[in-house]
Coordinates of C-alpha atoms in Angstrom, one line a residue:
Chain A
M106 CA -9.1 -20.3 28.4
I107 CA -5.6 -19.0 28.1
R108 CA -2.7 -20.8 29.7
A109 CA 0.9 -19.6 29.4
V110 CA 3.7 -21.8 30.6
K111 CA 7.2 -20.6 31.1
V112 CA 7.2 -18.3 28.1
C113 CA 10.5 -16.7 27.2
K114 CA 11.0 -14.0 24.6
T115 CA 14.2 -12.1 23.8
F116 CA 14.5 -9.3 21.4
K117 CA 17.7 -8.2 19.7
T118 CA 18.1 -4.5 19.5
T119 CA 19.7 -2.8 16.5
D120 CA 23.0 -2.6 18.3
R121 CA 22.8 -6.3 18.9
R122 CA 22.1 -6.2 22.6
E123 CA 19.6 -8.8 23.9
V124 CA 16.6 -7.6 25.8
K125 CA 14.6 -10.1 27.7
A126 CA 11.0 -9.2 27.3
L127 CA 9.5 -12.3 28.9
V128 CA 11.3 -14.5 31.4
N129 CA 9.6 -17.8 32.3
F130 CA 6.3 -16.1 32.3
S131 CA 3.4 -18.3 33.4
T132 CA -0.2 -17.4 34.0
H133 CA -3.7 -18.8 33.6
I134 CA -6.7 -16.7 32.5
K135 CA -10.2 -18.2 32.9
K136 CA -13.1 -17.9 30.6
G137 CA -15.0 -14.6 31.3
E138 CA -12.2 -13.3 33.4
V139 CA -11.0 -9.6 33.0
V140 CA -7.3 -9.4 33.6
V141 CA -5.5 -6.0 33.7
I142 CA -1.8 -6.0 33.2
I143 CA 0.2 -3.0 34.5
G144 CA 3.9 -2.3 34.7
P145 CA 6.5 0.2 33.7
S146 CA 7.3 0.6 30.0
G147 CA 9.5 -2.2 28.6
S148 CA 8.3 -4.6 31.3
G149 CA 7.0 -7.0 28.7
K150 CA 3.2 -6.4 29.0
S151 CA 2.6 -5.6 25.3
T152 CA 4.9 -8.4 24.3
F153 CA 2.8 -10.9 26.3
L154 CA -0.3 -9.8 24.4
R155 CA 1.4 -10.0 21.1
C156 CA 2.6 -13.5 21.8
L157 CA -1.0 -14.6 22.5
N158 CA -1.9 -14.1 18.9
R159 CA 1.6 -14.7 17.6
L160 CA 2.3 -11.3 16.3
E161 CA 5.5 -12.2 18.1
E162 CA 7.0 -15.7 18.1
I163 CA 8.1 -17.0 21.5
D164 CA 11.5 -18.5 22.1
S165 CA 10.5 -21.2 24.5
G166 CA 7.6 -22.3 26.7
E167 CA 4.0 -22.8 25.4
I168 CA 0.8 -21.0 25.1
I169 CA -2.5 -22.9 25.1
I170 CA -5.7 -21.1 24.1
D171 CA -9.1 -22.9 24.2
G172 CA -7.3 -26.3 24.3
V173 CA -5.1 -25.5 21.3
R174 CA -1.3 -25.3 21.7
I175 CA -1.0 -22.3 19.5
T176 CA 2.8 -22.0 19.7
E177 CA 3.2 -25.2 17.7
K178 CA 4.5 -24.6 14.1
K179 CA 1.7 -26.6 12.4
V180 CA -1.1 -24.7 13.9
D181 CA -3.2 -22.5 11.5
I182 CA -2.6 -19.2 13.2
N183 CA -5.1 -17.4 11.0
K184 CA -7.9 -19.6 12.5
I185 CA -6.7 -18.9 16.0
R186 CA -6.6 -15.1 15.4
E187 CA -10.2 -15.1 14.2
D188 CA -11.2 -15.8 17.7
I189 CA -8.9 -13.3 19.4
G190 CA -9.8 -9.6 18.9
M191 CA -7.0 -7.1 19.3
V192 CA -7.2 -3.4 19.9
F193 CA -4.1 -1.3 19.4
Q194 CA -2.7 1.8 21.0
L195 CA -2.7 3.6 17.6
F196 CA -6.1 2.2 16.5
N197 CA -4.7 1.0 13.1
L198 CA -7.9 1.5 11.3
F199 CA -7.7 1.0 7.5
P200 CA -7.5 4.6 6.3
H201 CA -8.7 3.8 2.7
K202 CA -11.9 2.2 4.0
T203 CA -15.0 3.9 5.5
V204 CA -16.0 3.2 9.0
L205 CA -18.5 0.6 7.9
E206 CA -16.1 -1.1 5.5
N207 CA -13.5 -1.3 8.3
V208 CA -15.9 -3.3 10.3
T209 CA -17.2 -5.5 7.4
L210 CA -13.9 -6.3 5.6
A211 CA -12.6 -9.1 7.7
Q212 CA -16.1 -10.5 8.3
M213 CA -16.5 -11.0 4.5
I214 CA -13.0 -12.1 3.5
V215 CA -12.1 -14.1 6.6
R216 CA -15.4 -15.3 8.1
K217 CA -16.9 -15.5 4.6
R218 CA -20.1 -13.8 5.6
K219 CA -22.5 -12.4 3.0
K220 CA -22.4 -8.7 2.6
K221 CA -25.8 -8.1 4.1
E222 CA -25.1 -10.2 7.1
A223 CA -21.7 -8.4 7.6
V224 CA -23.3 -5.0 7.3
D225 CA -26.1 -5.9 9.8
T226 CA -23.5 -7.1 12.3
A227 CA -21.4 -4.0 11.7
R228 CA -24.3 -1.6 12.2
D229 CA -25.3 -3.4 15.5
L230 CA -21.8 -3.0 16.8
L231 CA -21.3 0.6 15.6
H232 CA -24.6 1.3 17.4
K233 CA -23.2 -0.4 20.5
V234 CA -20.1 1.7 20.6
G235 CA -22.2 4.8 19.9
I236 CA -20.9 5.8 16.5
L237 CA -23.4 4.5 14.0
E238 CA -24.1 8.0 12.5
K239 CA -20.5 8.0 11.2
E240 CA -20.6 4.8 9.2
N241 CA -19.8 6.4 5.8
V242 CA -17.0 8.6 7.1
Y243 CA -13.3 7.8 6.6
P244 CA -11.2 7.3 9.8
S245 CA -9.2 10.5 9.2
Q246 CA -12.3 12.5 9.8
L247 CA -12.9 11.0 13.3
S248 CA -11.4 12.0 16.6
G249 CA -9.1 9.6 18.4
G250 CA -11.7 8.3 20.7
Q251 CA -14.1 7.7 17.9
Q252 CA -11.5 5.9 15.9
Q253 CA -10.7 3.6 18.9
R254 CA -14.4 2.8 19.3
V255 CA -14.5 1.8 15.6
A256 CA -11.5 -0.3 16.1
I257 CA -13.2 -2.1 19.0
A258 CA -16.3 -2.7 16.8
R259 CA -14.0 -4.0 14.1
A260 CA -12.5 -6.6 16.5
L261 CA -15.9 -7.5 17.9
A262 CA -17.4 -8.1 14.5
M263 CA -15.4 -11.3 14.2
H264 CA -17.3 -12.5 17.4
P265 CA -14.1 -13.3 19.2
K266 CA -13.9 -15.4 22.4
I267 CA -11.1 -13.2 23.8
M268 CA -10.5 -9.5 23.5
M269 CA -7.0 -8.0 24.0
F270 CA -6.4 -4.3 24.6
D271 CA -2.9 -3.0 24.1
E272 CA -2.8 0.4 25.8
A273 CA -6.0 1.3 24.0
T274 CA -6.4 4.7 25.7
S275 CA -2.7 5.8 25.9
A276 CA -2.7 7.7 22.7
L277 CA -6.0 9.6 23.4
D278 CA -6.6 13.1 24.6
P279 CA -7.8 13.0 28.2
E280 CA -11.4 14.0 27.4
M281 CA -11.7 11.0 25.1
I282 CA -10.5 8.3 27.4
G283 CA -13.8 8.0 29.1
E284 CA -15.8 7.1 26.0
V285 CA -13.5 4.3 25.1
L286 CA -13.3 3.0 28.7
D287 CA -17.1 3.0 28.9
V288 CA -17.2 0.7 25.9
M289 CA -14.6 -1.6 27.5
K290 CA -16.5 -1.7 30.7
K291 CA -19.7 -2.6 29.0
L292 CA -17.9 -5.4 27.3
A293 CA -16.4 -6.7 30.6
R294 CA -19.9 -6.7 32.2
E295 CA -21.2 -8.8 29.3
G296 CA -18.8 -11.5 30.3
M297 CA -16.1 -11.2 27.6
T298 CA -12.8 -12.7 28.4
M299 CA -10.4 -9.7 28.4
V300 CA -6.7 -9.1 28.7
V301 CA -6.1 -5.4 29.1
V302 CA -2.8 -3.6 29.2
T303 CA -3.5 -0.2 30.7
H304 CA -2.5 2.4 33.2
E305 CA -6.2 3.2 34.0
M306 CA -6.4 2.0 37.6
G307 CA -10.0 3.3 37.8
F308 CA -10.9 0.8 35.1
A309 CA -9.1 -2.0 36.9
R310 CA -10.9 -1.2 40.1
E311 CA -14.3 -1.1 38.5
V312 CA -14.4 -4.2 36.3
S313 CA -11.2 -6.3 36.6
D314 CA -11.1 -9.6 38.3
R315 CA -7.4 -9.6 38.7
V316 CA -4.5 -7.2 38.2
I317 CA -1.0 -8.4 37.2
F318 CA 2.0 -6.2 37.9
M319 CA 4.9 -7.0 35.6
D320 CA 8.5 -5.8 35.7
A321 CA 11.5 -7.1 33.6
G322 CA 9.4 -9.8 31.9
Q323 CA 8.1 -11.4 35.1
I324 CA 5.1 -11.2 37.3
V325 CA 6.0 -9.3 40.4
E326 CA 2.7 -9.3 42.1
E327 CA -0.9 -10.2 41.3
G328 CA -4.2 -9.8 43.0
T329 CA -7.5 -7.8 42.9
A330 CA -7.4 -4.2 42.1
E331 CA -8.4 -3.5 45.7
H332 CA -5.3 -5.3 46.9
F333 CA -3.1 -3.0 44.8
F334 CA -4.9 0.1 46.1
T335 CA -4.8 -0.9 49.8
N336 CA -1.7 -3.0 50.5
P337 CA 0.7 -3.7 47.7
A338 CA 3.4 -6.1 49.0
H339 CA 6.4 -5.3 46.9
E340 CA 8.5 -2.2 47.0
R341 CA 8.6 -2.0 43.2
T342 CA 4.8 -2.2 43.0
K343 CA 4.5 0.7 45.5
V344 CA 7.0 2.9 43.6
F345 CA 5.2 2.2 40.3
L346 CA 1.7 2.8 41.7
S347 CA 2.8 6.1 43.3
Q348 CA 3.9 7.2 39.9
I349 CA 0.7 6.5 38.0
L350 CA -1.9 7.3 40.6
Chain B
M156 CA -9.5 31.3 -15.8
K157 CA -7.7 34.0 -13.9
F158 CA -4.2 35.0 -14.9
S159 CA -1.9 36.0 -12.1
R160 CA 0.8 38.6 -12.5
R161 CA 3.4 35.8 -12.4
S162 CA 1.9 33.9 -15.3
L163 CA 1.8 37.2 -17.3
I164 CA 5.5 37.7 -16.7
T165 CA 6.2 34.1 -17.7
L166 CA 4.4 34.7 -21.0
V167 CA 6.3 37.9 -21.7
V168 CA 9.6 36.1 -21.1
L169 CA 8.6 33.2 -23.4
G170 CA 7.5 35.7 -26.1
V171 CA 10.9 37.6 -25.9
I172 CA 12.8 34.3 -26.3
A173 CA 10.7 33.2 -29.2
A174 CA 11.1 36.6 -30.9
S175 CA 14.9 36.6 -30.5
L176 CA 15.1 33.0 -31.8
Y177 CA 13.1 34.0 -34.9
Y178 CA 15.3 37.1 -35.4
F179 CA 18.5 34.9 -35.0
F180 CA 17.5 32.4 -37.6
S181 CA 16.0 34.8 -40.1
T182 CA 19.1 37.0 -40.1
R183 CA 21.3 34.0 -40.5
G184 CA 19.8 33.5 -43.9
V185 CA 18.3 30.1 -43.2
T186 CA 16.3 29.7 -46.3
Y187 CA 14.2 26.7 -45.3
I188 CA 10.9 26.5 -47.1
W189 CA 8.3 25.1 -44.7
H190 CA 5.9 22.5 -46.0
W191 CA 3.5 22.2 -43.1
E192 CA 0.7 21.7 -45.6
K193 CA 2.1 18.2 -46.2
I194 CA 1.6 17.1 -42.6
P195 CA -2.2 16.7 -42.3
E196 CA -2.2 14.0 -45.0
M197 CA 0.4 12.1 -43.0
L198 CA -2.2 12.0 -40.1
F199 CA -5.4 11.5 -42.0
Y200 CA -6.3 11.5 -45.7
H201 CA -9.4 11.1 -47.8
G202 CA -9.0 8.9 -50.8
S203 CA -8.8 5.3 -52.0
K204 CA -6.1 3.1 -50.8
S205 CA -5.9 0.6 -53.7
P206 CA -7.4 0.1 -57.2
E207 CA -9.5 -2.9 -55.8
D208 CA -11.4 -0.6 -53.5
P209 CA -12.0 2.6 -55.5
T210 CA -14.6 4.3 -53.2
P211 CA -12.8 7.1 -51.4
R212 CA -12.7 6.8 -47.6
L213 CA -11.0 8.5 -44.6
H214 CA -7.7 6.6 -43.9
M215 CA -5.0 7.0 -41.3
G216 CA -1.8 8.5 -42.6
I217 CA 1.6 7.1 -41.9
L218 CA 2.2 9.1 -38.7
M219 CA -1.2 8.2 -37.3
I220 CA -0.6 4.5 -38.0
G221 CA 2.7 4.8 -36.1
F222 CA 1.0 6.7 -33.3
M223 CA -1.5 3.9 -32.8
L224 CA 1.2 1.3 -32.6
T225 CA 3.1 3.3 -30.0
L226 CA -0.1 3.7 -28.1
K227 CA -0.8 0.0 -28.2
I228 CA 2.7 -1.1 -27.2
S229 CA 2.8 1.4 -24.4
I230 CA -0.6 0.3 -23.0
F231 CA 0.5 -3.4 -23.1
S232 CA 3.9 -2.6 -21.6
I233 CA 2.4 -0.5 -18.8
F234 CA -0.1 -3.3 -18.0
F235 CA 2.6 -6.0 -17.8
A236 CA 5.1 -3.7 -16.0
I237 CA 2.5 -3.2 -13.2
I238 CA 2.1 -7.0 -12.8
I239 CA 5.9 -7.7 -12.9
G240 CA 6.6 -4.7 -10.6
T241 CA 4.0 -5.8 -8.0
I242 CA 5.4 -9.3 -7.9
V243 CA 9.0 -8.1 -7.8
G244 CA 8.2 -5.5 -5.1
I245 CA 6.5 -8.1 -2.9
A246 CA 9.2 -10.7 -3.5
R247 CA 11.8 -8.1 -2.5
L248 CA 10.3 -7.9 0.9
S249 CA 9.9 -11.7 1.4
D250 CA 11.3 -13.5 4.4
E251 CA 12.5 -16.2 2.0
P252 CA 16.2 -15.3 1.2
V253 CA 16.1 -17.0 -2.3
T254 CA 13.0 -15.1 -3.4
R255 CA 14.5 -11.9 -2.1
A256 CA 17.9 -12.5 -3.9
L257 CA 16.1 -13.3 -7.2
S258 CA 14.1 -10.1 -7.0
I259 CA 17.2 -8.0 -6.2
S260 CA 19.2 -9.7 -9.0
Y261 CA 16.5 -9.0 -11.5
V262 CA 16.2 -5.3 -10.6
E263 CA 20.0 -4.8 -10.6
L264 CA 20.5 -6.6 -13.9
I265 CA 17.8 -4.7 -15.7
R266 CA 18.5 -1.3 -14.2
N267 CA 22.2 -1.5 -14.9
T268 CA 22.1 -2.4 -18.6
P269 CA 20.9 -0.2 -21.5
L270 CA 17.4 -0.7 -22.7
L271 CA 18.6 -0.6 -26.3
V272 CA 20.9 -3.6 -25.6
Q273 CA 18.0 -5.4 -23.9
I274 CA 15.8 -4.9 -26.9
Y275 CA 18.4 -6.4 -29.2
I276 CA 19.0 -9.4 -26.9
I277 CA 15.3 -10.1 -26.5
Y278 CA 14.5 -9.6 -30.2
F279 CA 17.5 -11.4 -31.8
F280 CA 18.3 -14.1 -29.2
V281 CA 15.2 -14.8 -27.1
G282 CA 12.9 -13.8 -30.0
S283 CA 14.5 -16.2 -32.5
L284 CA 14.6 -19.0 -30.0
L285 CA 10.9 -18.7 -29.1
R286 CA 9.9 -17.3 -32.5
L287 CA 8.5 -14.1 -31.1
S288 CA 7.1 -11.4 -33.4
A289 CA 8.8 -8.0 -33.3
F290 CA 5.7 -6.6 -31.5
T291 CA 5.9 -9.3 -28.8
A292 CA 9.6 -8.9 -28.4
G293 CA 9.3 -5.1 -28.1
T294 CA 6.5 -5.3 -25.6
A295 CA 8.4 -7.9 -23.6
A296 CA 11.6 -5.8 -23.5
L297 CA 9.7 -2.6 -22.4
S298 CA 7.7 -4.5 -19.8
I299 CA 10.7 -6.2 -18.3
F300 CA 12.6 -2.9 -18.3
A301 CA 9.9 -0.8 -16.7
G302 CA 8.9 -3.7 -14.4
A303 CA 12.3 -3.5 -12.6
Y304 CA 11.7 0.2 -11.9
V305 CA 8.1 -0.3 -10.9
G306 CA 9.2 -3.1 -8.6
E307 CA 11.4 -0.7 -6.6
I308 CA 8.6 1.9 -6.5
V309 CA 6.1 -0.7 -5.2
R310 CA 8.6 -1.9 -2.6
A311 CA 9.1 1.7 -1.4
G312 CA 5.3 2.1 -1.4
I313 CA 4.7 -1.0 0.7
Q314 CA 7.5 -0.1 3.2
S315 CA 5.9 3.3 3.6
I316 CA 2.7 1.8 5.0
H317 CA 2.8 1.7 8.8
R318 CA 3.6 -1.7 10.3
G319 CA 0.4 -1.5 12.4
Q320 CA -1.7 -1.9 9.3
M321 CA -0.3 -5.3 8.6
E322 CA -0.6 -6.2 12.3
A323 CA -4.2 -5.1 12.5
A324 CA -5.1 -7.1 9.3
R325 CA -3.3 -10.2 10.5
S326 CA -4.8 -10.0 14.0
L327 CA -8.3 -10.1 12.4
G328 CA -7.3 -13.5 10.9
M329 CA -6.4 -12.4 7.4
S330 CA -3.6 -14.4 5.7
Y331 CA -0.5 -12.5 4.5
A332 CA -1.9 -12.6 0.9
K333 CA -5.3 -11.2 1.9
A334 CA -3.7 -8.5 4.1
M335 CA -1.5 -7.5 1.1
R336 CA -4.4 -7.5 -1.3
Y337 CA -7.1 -5.7 0.7
V338 CA -5.1 -3.6 3.2
I339 CA -1.5 -2.9 2.2
L340 CA -1.4 -2.7 -1.6
P341 CA -4.5 -0.4 -2.0
Q342 CA -2.8 2.1 0.3
A343 CA 0.6 1.6 -1.2
F344 CA -0.7 2.1 -4.8
K345 CA -2.4 5.3 -3.8
R346 CA 0.8 6.7 -2.4
I347 CA 3.0 5.7 -5.4
I348 CA 0.8 7.2 -8.2
P349 CA 3.2 10.2 -8.8
P350 CA 6.4 8.1 -9.2
L351 CA 4.5 5.5 -11.2
A352 CA 3.2 8.2 -13.6
G353 CA 6.8 9.4 -14.1
Q354 CA 7.9 5.9 -14.8
F355 CA 5.2 5.3 -17.4
I356 CA 5.9 8.7 -19.1
S357 CA 9.5 7.5 -19.5
L358 CA 8.2 4.2 -20.8
I359 CA 6.1 5.9 -23.5
K360 CA 9.2 7.9 -24.6
D361 CA 11.5 4.9 -24.4
S362 CA 9.2 2.9 -26.6
S363 CA 10.6 5.0 -29.5
L364 CA 13.7 2.7 -29.2
V365 CA 11.7 -0.3 -30.5
S366 CA 12.0 1.3 -33.9
V367 CA 15.4 -0.4 -34.1
I368 CA 13.8 -3.8 -34.5
A369 CA 11.7 -2.6 -37.4
L370 CA 8.6 -2.2 -35.4
A371 CA 6.6 0.4 -37.3
D372 CA 5.9 2.7 -34.3
L373 CA 5.6 6.5 -34.3
M374 CA 9.4 7.1 -34.4
F375 CA 9.9 4.5 -37.2
Q376 CA 7.1 5.9 -39.4
G377 CA 8.5 9.4 -38.8
Q378 CA 11.9 8.3 -40.0
Q379 CA 10.3 6.6 -43.1
A380 CA 8.4 9.7 -43.9
V381 CA 11.5 11.9 -43.6
A382 CA 13.4 9.5 -45.8
R383 CA 10.7 9.8 -48.5
T384 CA 10.0 13.5 -48.4
Y385 CA 13.0 15.2 -46.7
Y386 CA 10.6 17.4 -44.6
A387 CA 12.6 16.6 -41.5
F388 CA 11.7 19.6 -39.4
E389 CA 8.0 19.4 -39.9
I390 CA 7.8 15.7 -39.4
Y391 CA 10.0 15.5 -36.3
F392 CA 8.1 18.4 -34.7
T393 CA 4.9 16.6 -35.4
V394 CA 6.3 13.3 -34.0
A395 CA 7.4 15.1 -30.9
F396 CA 4.0 16.7 -30.6
L397 CA 2.3 13.3 -30.9
Y398 CA 4.4 11.9 -28.1
L399 CA 3.5 14.9 -26.1
V400 CA -0.2 14.2 -26.6
M401 CA 0.3 10.7 -25.1
T402 CA 2.4 11.7 -22.2
A403 CA 0.4 14.8 -21.3
S404 CA -2.8 12.8 -21.4
L405 CA -1.3 10.3 -19.0
S406 CA -0.2 13.1 -16.7
M407 CA -3.7 14.5 -16.6
A408 CA -5.3 11.1 -16.1
T409 CA -3.1 10.4 -13.1
Q410 CA -3.8 13.8 -11.6
Y411 CA -7.5 13.1 -11.9
I412 CA -7.1 9.7 -10.3
E413 CA -5.0 11.2 -7.5
R414 CA -7.8 13.8 -6.8
R415 CA -10.4 11.1 -6.8
L416 CA -8.5 8.9 -4.3
A417 CA -7.8 11.9 -2.0
I418 CA -11.3 11.7 -0.5
S419 CA -10.1 9.4 2.3
D420 CA -7.2 11.6 3.3

């Protein structure tokens, strides 16, 4: 489903230093697989997600999604993005649109669905994430957890083949993390291909097929969540896990 | 309506100022005979215009005719200034260096030369080349002038929208143009209503400059009326009041729109 081959990405900071975010990063994610990426801040996990839908352009290497080499210039990236849902740390709901409009907008102007079809799809998904009663409310009137669930519904409404979560629970108050994770778990059990950047090891243990530990733009160690809990091999992994657990 | 103590004090202070001004002028022996009674017929009059059409009717007087032209030229100019400004604002943020440079040059060129000079250039040079009417030339000059300022306001508005909005829109598969139209610009415009209102109030007042190219706007008709009657004080007070009617209505309209749009905050 997703294959990354020797991906390199370097950022220039404002004081012109070069920061290597991804260094010859290679991995393969199968259809239906739930992959959790963990690692210290600045290790390149979010950059990897953002390269998968080309919110960031890579410097070298290649990324192939569903048989399409998306890193080539002539690829219609908008078409690719329709099939990759993304959920952000800060939700990024459209504040001038109601909850329902947030979920229907892209369906209508990108997928070209009729209004009725878009609204039906949106209501189904809002019901699924448990927030249907708020459909006519503006995002600013919702709690963080509610906003993030709407954001998930908005991404799902495009019927994506892959869902990416970029620290989706990091900006939430502790008591709201659960409701968002529950939605993500439900999605994982339904067989969605998911790439999840998170520090929630409980989530990783419960539903992930594989955990990747990244540091300095490279994979340090990967394996099942159980492996990370019981016998992590590298010293860096142990130090990191002792900090977040 | 409830008057607070503060507004009462304001009224008293204004009253004192008005009284002392009146005292100052009356003791100076200014013997001006006011002819306010001549003003209403400059706004509206009942009568027949020409011998061919003898039945008396209600007609607009000279100042009202000027008022309507100023209103018309302001509305047209505001409309085109919004279009020009939106294009210039977006171009200013383009990744394409040439587009960006063009936008910057336009803004700097227009902002750093006097409007009066621009009106003359557009009317006498461009206007005679393209055979533009005075109205078209005046509207063009005002739109181009205000468009440069609106462009800067729009740019600031777009930049004030969080980067995540564009990323969210693009990650849903929207093109840059669609993301701009449906996600970024609606939010940006809501945010820039106050500075835009200020800009358009300036535009209405600046439109008085088109009287120099013999466009019969409110200012021009006022000058004509003064030349004919010598009632300079009454006429210019009335002209000022008529400009105030337009600008104050615009202020109130924008405040209303702002309140309406505030529901999603």
